[in-house]
XYZ file of N, CA, C and O in Angstrom:
684
model
N 49.623 -78.584 89.867
C 49.715 -77.750 88.548
C 48.821 -78.090 87.668
O 48.527 -77.488 86.948
N 48.012 -79.438 87.393
C 46.707 -79.713 87.238
C 45.925 -78.802 87.474
O 45.563 -77.854 86.533
N 46.040 -77.993 89.083
C 44.586 -77.150 88.795
C 44.614 -75.742 88.493
O 43.857 -75.221 87.433
N 46.849 -75.193 87.956
C 47.136 -74.045 87.613
C 46.238 -74.222 85.589
O 45.933 -73.226 85.376
N 46.481 -74.960 85.856
C 46.293 -75.114 83.771
C 44.645 -74.971 83.612
O 43.764 -74.122 82.967
N 43.859 -75.870 84.677
C 42.248 -75.557 84.690
C 41.775 -74.323 85.260
O 41.160 -73.627 84.178
N 42.473 -73.324 86.044
C 42.196 -72.327 86.383
C 43.004 -70.927 84.836
O 42.222 -70.300 84.430
N 43.954 -71.518 84.335
C 44.030 -70.739 83.338
C 43.164 -70.873 81.754
O 43.002 -70.359 81.653
N 43.103 -71.783 82.345
C 42.210 -72.710 80.870
C 40.511 -72.268 81.269
O 39.669 -71.284 79.750
N 39.792 -71.991 82.363
C 39.325 -71.125 82.518
C 39.050 -69.768 82.733
O 37.739 -69.093 81.503
N 40.207 -69.060 82.796
C 40.170 -67.346 82.552
C 40.454 -67.358 81.062
O 39.644 -66.674 80.519
N 40.624 -68.324 80.378
C 41.337 -67.752 78.630
C 39.643 -68.106 78.258
O 39.496 -67.090 77.412
N 38.649 -69.033 78.993
C 37.503 -69.310 77.951
C 36.902 -67.580 78.651
O 36.008 -67.222 78.063
N 36.562 -67.444 79.734
C 35.896 -65.746 80.165
C 36.558 -65.167 79.737
O 35.712 -64.082 78.919
N 37.920 -64.623 79.286
C 38.250 -64.011 78.865
C 37.721 -63.809 77.036
O 37.395 -62.699 75.881
N 37.630 -65.099 76.579
C 37.267 -65.050 75.922
C 35.531 -64.928 74.872
O 34.796 -63.464 74.344
N 35.176 -65.434 76.192
C 33.481 -65.166 76.041
C 33.386 -63.275 76.128
O 32.560 -62.746 75.662
N 34.469 -63.087 77.260
C 33.993 -61.597 77.225
C 34.732 -60.365 76.292
O 33.635 -59.498 75.732
N 35.539 -61.070 75.287
C 35.833 -60.410 73.997
C 35.130 -60.703 73.511
O 34.613 -59.538 72.208
N 33.539 -61.545 72.623
C 32.657 -62.261 71.949
C 31.030 -60.873 71.954
O 30.607 -61.095 71.579
N 31.670 -60.852 73.344
C 29.770 -60.203 74.229
C 29.626 -58.687 73.415
O 28.643 -58.783 72.551
N 30.256 -58.129 72.413
C 29.991 -57.071 71.524
C 29.230 -57.787 70.477
O 28.594 -57.271 69.703
N 29.865 -58.796 69.838
C 29.192 -59.584 68.501
C 28.459 -60.000 68.894
O 27.351 -59.967 67.966
N 27.507 -60.808 69.781
C 26.469 -61.154 70.644
C 25.542 -59.639 70.623
O 23.841 -60.200 70.801
N 25.624 -58.951 70.415
C 25.015 -57.457 70.576
C 23.688 -56.982 69.799
O 23.468 -56.810 69.041
N 25.063 -57.507 68.400
C 24.252 -57.408 67.053
C 23.124 -58.486 66.816
O 23.081 -59.716 67.106
N 22.351 -57.835 66.118
C 21.160 -58.687 65.768
C 20.593 -58.766 65.005
O 20.997 -58.209 64.127
N 19.802 -59.880 64.422
C 19.163 -60.441 63.035
C 18.164 -60.628 63.241
O 17.323 -61.555 63.732
N 17.491 -60.187 61.885
C 15.821 -61.253 61.666
C 16.279 -61.656 60.405
O 16.312 -60.858 59.217
N 14.552 -62.331 60.346
C 14.561 -62.932 59.027
C 13.357 -62.922 58.288
O 12.829 -63.640 59.534
N 13.154 -62.847 57.312
C 11.849 -63.038 56.884
C 11.430 -63.779 55.457
O 12.592 -63.143 54.854
N 11.776 -64.906 55.429
C 11.240 -65.226 53.914
C 13.297 -65.060 53.635
O 13.989 -65.731 54.493
N 13.096 -65.075 52.067
C 14.575 -64.516 51.588
C 15.135 -63.546 52.360
O 16.167 -62.965 51.852
N 14.780 -62.481 53.106
C 15.130 -61.198 53.751
C 15.714 -61.137 54.998
O 15.537 -62.078 56.126
N 16.770 -60.667 55.140
C 17.899 -61.083 55.907
C 17.684 -59.507 56.662
O 18.393 -58.617 55.541
N 17.162 -59.018 58.010
C 17.416 -57.889 58.016
C 18.471 -57.782 59.462
O 18.096 -57.930 60.483
N 19.327 -57.403 59.399
C 20.760 -56.828 60.660
C 20.522 -55.456 61.202
O 20.373 -54.937 60.710
N 20.970 -55.811 62.341
C 21.338 -54.722 63.384
C 20.103 -53.566 62.941
O 20.847 -52.192 63.148
N 18.856 -53.836 63.952
C 18.054 -52.175 63.346
C 18.218 -51.570 64.877
O 18.582 -51.734 66.014
N 18.396 -50.557 64.264
C 19.301 -49.450 65.876
C 18.556 -47.399 65.585
O 18.090 -47.430 64.232
N 18.307 -47.526 66.303
C 18.255 -46.038 66.459
C 19.057 -44.953 67.309
O 19.293 -45.492 68.185
N 19.106 -44.089 67.761
C 20.125 -42.885 68.592
C 18.692 -42.542 69.266
O 17.585 -42.189 68.911
N 19.137 -42.268 70.966
C 18.471 -41.884 71.788
C 18.294 -40.057 71.605
O 18.946 -39.914 70.752
N 17.062 -39.742 71.834
C 16.485 -38.388 71.661
C 16.083 -37.516 72.785
O 16.504 -38.275 73.494
N 16.469 -35.964 72.742
C 16.176 -35.687 73.464
C 14.870 -35.350 74.211
O 13.968 -35.256 73.534
N 14.385 -35.021 74.859
C 13.177 -34.396 75.295
C 12.440 -33.224 74.279
O 13.309 -31.925 74.135
N 11.628 -33.660 73.862
C 11.000 -32.051 73.347
C 11.248 -32.732 71.287
O 10.534 -32.382 70.670
N 11.871 -33.753 71.647
C 12.649 -33.838 70.100
C 11.308 -34.609 69.126
O 11.092 -36.238 69.545
N 11.582 -34.306 68.208
C 9.639 -35.031 67.584
C 9.793 -36.020 66.715
O 8.829 -36.986 66.093
N 11.137 -36.500 66.437
C 11.497 -37.588 65.569
C 12.450 -37.669 65.333
O 13.662 -37.666 66.487
N 12.910 -38.918 64.858
C 14.142 -40.155 64.974
C 14.161 -40.618 64.137
O 13.661 -41.037 63.233
N 15.441 -41.243 63.668
C 16.549 -41.826 62.390
C 15.992 -43.179 62.876
O 17.179 -43.105 63.811
N 15.779 -44.267 62.341
C 16.020 -45.435 62.448
C 16.815 -45.771 61.306
O 16.618 -45.839 60.149
N 17.528 -47.048 61.910
C 18.562 -47.585 60.176
C 18.531 -49.471 60.307
O 18.654 -50.099 61.953
N 18.317 -49.766 59.278
C 18.383 -51.346 59.172
C 19.658 -51.733 58.317
O 19.614 -50.650 57.029
N 19.844 -52.666 57.779
C 20.611 -53.647 56.550
C 19.291 -54.499 56.260
O 18.946 -54.990 57.342
N 19.326 -54.491 55.191
C 18.105 -55.487 54.363
C 18.906 -55.869 52.615
O 19.528 -55.560 52.872
N 19.190 -57.291 52.964
C 19.791 -58.100 52.234
C 19.189 -59.077 51.315
O 17.681 -60.095 52.439
N 18.585 -59.596 50.258
C 17.991 -59.937 49.626
C 18.702 -60.846 48.980
O 19.760 -61.255 48.420
N 18.338 -62.514 50.046
C 19.322 -63.424 49.978
C 18.442 -64.722 48.554
O 19.103 -65.595 48.278
N 17.157 -63.796 48.140
C 17.036 -64.818 47.115
C 17.181 -64.639 45.706
O 17.324 -63.917 45.491
N 16.058 -65.034 44.804
C 15.768 -64.744 43.573
C 14.598 -63.589 42.810
O 15.243 -63.748 41.641
N 14.246 -63.068 43.717
C 13.300 -62.847 43.137
C 12.971 -60.925 44.201
O 13.772 -61.104 45.061
N 12.847 -59.659 43.073
C 13.103 -58.461 43.877
C 11.702 -58.370 45.279
O 10.929 -59.034 45.112
N 12.217 -57.860 45.865
C 11.180 -57.362 46.832
C 11.263 -55.670 47.504
O 12.368 -55.387 46.988
N 9.947 -55.571 48.235
C 10.210 -53.752 48.800
C 9.666 -53.241 49.598
O 8.437 -53.989 49.694
N 10.390 -52.953 50.510
C 9.856 -52.275 51.837
C 9.078 -51.257 51.808
O 8.963 -50.111 51.014
N 7.258 -51.385 51.690
C 6.284 -50.439 51.561
C 6.273 -49.898 52.718
O 5.406 -49.354 52.398
N 6.652 -49.818 54.248
C 5.820 -49.875 55.161
C 6.244 -49.821 56.513
O 7.083 -50.684 56.875
N 6.908 -48.849 57.418
C 7.079 -48.866 58.940
C 6.611 -48.434 59.638
O 5.797 -47.386 59.797
N 6.072 -48.919 60.897
C 5.298 -48.194 61.889
C 5.675 -49.033 63.205
O 6.721 -49.961 63.127
N 5.886 -47.981 64.200
C 6.011 -48.863 65.288
C 5.570 -48.060 66.581
O 5.035 -46.722 66.522
N 4.964 -48.155 68.067
C 3.913 -47.903 68.656
C 5.104 -47.203 69.397
O 3.613 -45.932 70.164
N 6.114 -46.112 68.903
C 6.324 -45.191 70.001
C 6.373 -44.503 68.984
O 6.674 -42.766 69.379
N 5.528 -44.448 67.858
C 6.120 -43.143 66.904
C 4.320 -42.791 66.149
O 3.604 -43.893 66.296
N 3.522 -41.701 65.573
C 2.582 -41.666 65.452
C 2.228 -42.185 63.790
O 1.957 -42.827 63.222
N 3.416 -42.294 63.091
C 3.853 -42.781 61.693
C 5.080 -43.167 61.398
O 6.197 -42.716 62.482
N 5.153 -43.271 60.878
C 6.765 -44.195 59.778
C 7.023 -44.262 58.762
O 5.999 -44.170 58.085
N 8.119 -43.608 58.261
C 8.619 -43.570 57.053
C 9.598 -43.894 56.822
O 10.562 -43.412 56.823
N 9.742 -44.748 54.890
C 11.139 -44.659 54.471
C 11.889 -43.654 53.903
O 10.576 -42.732 52.644
N 12.914 -42.897 54.358
C 12.995 -41.713 53.834
C 14.764 -41.945 53.077
O 15.353 -42.831 53.005
N 15.143 -40.702 52.187
C 16.365 -40.525 51.467
C 16.930 -39.244 51.192
O 16.469 -38.310 51.673
N 18.153 -39.468 51.610
C 18.921 -38.482 52.039
C 19.862 -38.096 50.605
O 20.167 -38.821 50.273
N 19.877 -36.633 50.564
C 20.485 -36.384 49.191
C 20.817 -34.912 49.213
O 20.120 -34.126 49.529
N 22.697 -34.944 48.869
C 22.543 -33.024 48.321
C 22.485 -32.955 47.768
O 22.403 -33.510 46.677
N 21.711 -31.472 47.234
C 21.192 -30.778 46.244
C 22.222 -29.828 46.171
O 21.516 -29.059 47.023
N 23.234 -29.350 45.568
C 23.845 -28.407 45.780
C 24.718 -28.270 47.613
O 25.347 -28.950 47.338
N 24.407 -27.091 48.380
C 25.033 -27.050 49.736
C 23.608 -27.140 50.372
O 24.318 -27.082 51.503
N 23.102 -27.685 50.365
C 21.564 -28.142 50.621
C 20.960 -29.619 50.992
O 21.375 -30.619 49.762
N 21.064 -30.289 52.024
C 20.797 -31.330 52.537
C 19.245 -31.712 52.514
O 18.387 -30.710 53.280
N 18.717 -32.380 51.537
C 17.384 -32.785 50.910
C 16.828 -34.460 51.659
O 17.251 -35.217 51.299
N 15.992 -34.028 52.520
C 15.175 -35.789 53.069
C 14.189 -35.673 52.083
O 12.683 -34.405 52.603
N 13.754 -36.687 52.115
C 12.435 -36.957 51.299
C 11.614 -38.108 51.619
O 12.612 -39.834 51.471
N 10.289 -38.529 51.285
C 9.957 -40.398 51.193
C 10.505 -40.450 50.611
O 10.041 -40.046 49.435
N 10.599 -41.884 50.328
C 10.599 -42.766 48.812
C 8.957 -43.322 48.570
O 9.003 -43.837 49.611
N 9.344 -42.407 47.512
C 8.136 -43.104 46.363
C 7.306 -44.005 45.994
O 8.132 -45.053 45.432
N 6.419 -45.102 46.946
C 6.123 -46.150 46.441
C 7.024 -47.325 46.816
O 7.567 -48.991 46.529
N 7.976 -47.002 48.358
C 8.610 -48.228 48.761
C 10.351 -48.043 48.054
O 10.360 -47.790 47.134
N 10.916 -49.029 48.815
C 12.008 -48.742 48.562
C 12.749 -50.873 48.322
O 12.132 -51.875 48.686
N 12.708 -50.684 46.807
C 13.048 -51.976 46.045
C 14.188 -52.979 46.798
O 15.613 -51.620 46.727
N 14.543 -54.029 46.884
C 15.844 -54.508 47.361
C 15.684 -55.728 45.858
O 14.874 -56.832 46.086
N 16.424 -55.468 45.075
C 16.722 -56.527 44.033
C 17.556 -57.909 44.892
O 17.885 -57.644 45.936
N 17.231 -58.792 43.838
C 17.969 -60.088 44.314
C 19.773 -59.845 44.751
O 20.483 -59.037 43.621
N 19.929 -60.406 45.939
C 21.667 -60.276 45.746
C 22.262 -59.035 46.755
O 23.522 -58.673 46.927
N 21.194 -58.027 46.529
C 21.251 -56.675 46.694
C 21.515 -56.374 48.541
O 20.388 -57.252 49.124
N 22.301 -55.616 48.700
C 22.340 -55.294 50.714
C 22.295 -53.912 50.518
O 23.181 -53.642 50.122
N 21.611 -53.642 51.582
C 21.087 -52.148 51.416
C 21.182 -51.721 53.057
O 20.114 -52.562 53.798
N 22.554 -50.914 53.095
C 22.483 -50.791 54.633
C 22.303 -49.427 55.139
O 23.040 -48.425 54.449
N 20.875 -49.146 55.207
C 20.768 -47.505 56.221
C 21.211 -47.455 57.320
O 22.119 -47.899 57.956
N 22.430 -45.887 57.440
C 23.178 -45.257 58.347
C 23.172 -43.793 58.042
O 22.570 -43.573 57.580
N 23.333 -43.675 59.407
C 23.031 -41.801 59.718
C 24.161 -41.093 58.745
O 25.347 -41.474 58.243
N 23.440 -40.138 58.060
C 23.592 -38.886 57.023
C 24.297 -39.869 55.906
O 24.578 -39.011 55.143
N 23.693 -40.990 55.123
C 23.734 -41.088 53.904
C 23.145 -42.178 53.698
O 22.630 -43.262 54.101
N 22.055 -41.836 52.332
C 21.271 -42.743 52.018
C 19.895 -42.363 52.561
O 19.310 -41.959 52.763
N 19.630 -43.975 52.982
C 18.625 -44.161 52.998
C 18.422 -44.164 54.655
O 19.056 -44.595 55.252
N 16.809 -44.056 55.279
C 16.398 -43.930 56.736
C 14.929 -44.203 57.375
O 13.918 -43.504 56.031
N 15.224 -44.783 58.064
C 13.687 -44.774 58.437
C 13.594 -43.587 58.883
O 13.756 -43.549 60.390
N 12.021 -42.847 59.165
C 12.210 -41.752 60.092
C 10.614 -41.956 60.830
O 9.727 -42.601 60.051
N 10.964 -42.109 62.683
C 10.210 -42.007 63.305
C 9.415 -40.676 63.775
O 9.879 -40.121 64.609
N 8.397 -40.785 63.370
C 7.625 -38.641 63.672
C 6.496 -38.880 64.551
O 5.148 -40.395 64.638
N 6.339 -38.092 65.010
C 5.111 -38.041 66.262
C 5.638 -38.564 67.380
O 4.813 -39.690 67.734
N 6.536 -38.769 68.038
C 7.725 -39.352 68.483
C 6.313 -39.246 70.491
O 6.426 -38.574 70.781
N 6.137 -40.233 71.132
C 5.396 -40.067 71.853
C 5.785 -40.306 73.493
O 5.657 -40.065 74.151
N 7.202 -40.221 72.813
C 8.119 -40.019 74.518
C 9.380 -40.182 73.874
O 10.095 -41.030 72.776
N 10.287 -39.555 74.770
C 11.898 -39.111 74.181
C 12.148 -40.660 74.060
O 12.044 -41.690 75.291
N 13.661 -41.394 72.744
C 14.058 -42.920 72.959
C 14.764 -42.668 74.197
O 15.995 -41.868 73.779
N 15.004 -43.519 74.847
C 16.221 -43.344 76.009
C 17.583 -44.661 75.571
O 17.123 -45.842 75.283
N 18.312 -44.619 75.478
C 19.311 -45.413 75.340
C 19.656 -46.709 76.181
O 19.312 -46.552 77.428
N 19.732 -47.024 75.440
C 19.744 -48.972 75.919
C 18.505 -49.619 76.061
O 18.220 -50.719 76.461
N 17.461 -48.651 76.027
C 15.984 -49.540 75.652
C 15.906 -50.001 74.214
O 16.479 -50.473 72.970
N 15.043 -51.621 73.954
C 14.550 -51.753 72.799
C 12.478 -51.155 72.346
O 12.434 -51.418 73.188
N 12.851 -51.036 71.374
C 11.137 -50.685 70.537
C 11.177 -51.972 69.612
O 12.487 -51.848 68.688
N 9.831 -51.923 68.951
C 9.400 -52.890 68.221
C 9.379 -51.623 66.914
O 9.432 -50.506 66.846
N 9.645 -52.362 66.131
C 9.299 -51.674 64.873
C 8.662 -52.718 63.629
O 9.662 -53.669 63.625
N 7.840 -52.046 63.298
C 7.102 -53.191 62.181
C 7.403 -53.080 60.657
O 7.271 -51.779 60.437
N 7.676 -53.852 59.903
C 8.714 -53.630 58.852
C 7.408 -54.045 57.789
O 7.381 -55.599 57.883
N 6.720 -53.848 56.397
C 6.528 -54.368 55.782
C 6.249 -54.137 54.177
O 7.171 -53.479 53.941
N 6.785 -55.960 53.734
C 7.452 -55.852 52.765
C 6.222 -56.089 51.476
O 5.112 -56.766 51.718
N 6.654 -55.803 50.542
C 4.724 -56.330 49.815
C 5.337 -57.818 49.366
O 4.045 -58.567 48.945
N 6.060 -58.503 49.390
C 6.103 -60.432 48.754
C 6.032 -61.055 50.298
O 5.383 -61.352 50.073
N 7.302 -60.586 50.729
C 7.484 -61.396 52.079
C 6.131 -61.278 53.346
O 6.151 -61.915 54.148
N 5.636 -60.337 52.466
C 4.784 -59.749 54.147
C 5.408 -59.287 55.481
O 6.009 -58.127 55.185
N 4.906 -59.450 56.759
C 4.951 -58.514 57.663
C 6.018 -58.967 58.720
O 5.853 -60.157 58.881
N 7.066 -58.102 59.624
C 7.869 -58.925 60.217
C 8.111 -57.581 61.670
O 8.401 -56.438 61.634
N 8.031 -58.181 62.786
C 8.093 -57.092 63.804
C 10.324 -57.469 64.200
O 10.293 -58.270 64.775
N 10.672 -56.378 64.052
C 11.880 -56.649 64.867
C 12.535 -55.502 65.797
O 11.396 -54.534 66.213
N 13.109 -55.796 66.525
C 13.733 -55.283 67.745
C 14.628 -54.079 67.488
O 15.884 -54.332 66.750
N 14.410 -52.682 68.141
C 15.228 -51.621 67.711
C 15.978 -51.389 68.699
O 15.151 -51.183 69.440
N 17.503 -51.144 68.759
C 18.415 -51.069 69.874
C 18.372 -49.463 69.926
O 18.711 -48.522 68.929
N 18.015 -48.884 71.301
C 18.396 -47.302 71.552
C 19.668 -47.114 71.916
O 20.013 -47.763 72.703
N 20.397 -46.530 70.892
C 21.559 -45.793 71.612
C 22.488 -44.589 71.892
O 21.367 -44.239 71.531
N 23.351 -45.037 72.146
C 23.995 -43.727 72.613
C 23.941 -42.613 71.978
O 25.008 -42.652 70.982
N 23.877 -40.971 72.000
C 24.156 -40.337 70.961
C 25.482 -40.452 71.060
O 26.045 -39.449 69.872
N 26.223 -39.927 72.249
C 27.768 -39.710 72.580
C 28.393 -41.156 71.451
O 29.245 -40.824 71.033
N 28.004 -42.076 70.275
C 28.592 -43.358 70.251
C 28.818 -42.794 69.187
O 28.738 -41.660 68.481
N 29.786 -43.254 68.353
C 30.352 -42.897 66.611
C 29.120 -42.478 65.983
O 28.368 -43.114 65.923
N 29.426 -41.250 65.203
C 28.433 -40.567 63.602
C 26.937 -40.314 64.641
O 26.516 -39.773 64.217
N 27.134 -39.997 65.849
C 25.801 -39.747 66.270
C 25.948 -38.233 66.080
O 24.965 -37.403 66.035
N 26.971 -37.315 66.513
C 26.477 -36.355 65.769
C 25.922 -35.748 64.748
O 25.411 -34.990 64.735
N 27.132 -36.061 63.107
C 26.275 -36.140 62.144
C 24.575 -36.214 61.937
O 23.885 -35.680 61.752
N 24.342 -37.331 63.072
C 22.764 -38.125 62.835
C 21.907 -36.742 63.803
O 21.717 -36.755 63.184
N 22.430 -36.426 65.072
C 22.263 -35.080 65.380
C 21.608 -33.690 64.622
O 20.306 -33.276 64.148
N 22.519 -33.743 63.815
C 22.766 -32.589 62.958
C 21.791 -32.292 62.141
O 21.043 -31.707 61.851
N 21.805 -33.873 61.427
C 20.484 -34.595 59.869
C 18.966 -34.495 60.438
O 18.512 -33.890 59.979
N 18.671 -34.668 62.527
C 18.164 -34.583 62.628
C 17.320 -32.883 63.014
O 16.324 -32.631 62.608
N 18.431 -32.359 63.362
C 17.198 -30.705 63.625
C 17.107 -30.078 61.998
O 16.490 -29.377 62.141
N 18.209 -30.672 61.044
C 17.471 -29.882 59.496
C 16.626 -30.378 58.976
O 16.005 -30.802 57.858
N 15.854 -31.962 59.872
C 15.139 -32.509 59.107
C 13.148 -31.841 58.709
O 13.214 -31.193 60.151
N 13.036 -31.546 57.454
C 11.990 -30.656 57.564
C 11.057 -31.995 56.482
O 11.703 -32.315 55.511
N 9.614 -32.296 57.359
C 9.403 -33.125 56.224
C 8.643 -32.662 55.002
O 7.904 -31.151 55.326
N 8.620 -32.912 53.893
C 8.617 -32.724 52.426
C 7.249 -33.003 52.457
O 6.167 -34.343 52.312
């Protein structure tokens, strides 16, 4: 009977660990008072010249900071962009002067809404499951290299993301 309970406890622990696995895949980074959460990008198709990358940035400090630059060895250039609807047309533009993160503020970049990072001039297609480096440059906190998880485009929301990338024109 004792072995039966030990086996049940072992199975319960295994099940709990397996259930927690998706949570462990979320990843975050810290630079001073800034917390950067779950950097990710969508996989691309051959010939696609650009990709969007998404992060969250939370300022836990008492002074504002500013994301002023992004770069990655997988792209010729990186820019911080914003998207907005103007009438029936979606406009994407580079953010002039960087992106301010006020004290206590959290900015969540996501496909189809608000801010995102554009990786332009991709050296190769981004493949689901790979991890790519991305360097974020902040005005006050300095630089940090984060790891971007490349996700399957079949993931939730990817259809909107791919539509956005097809319509992306650099201004």
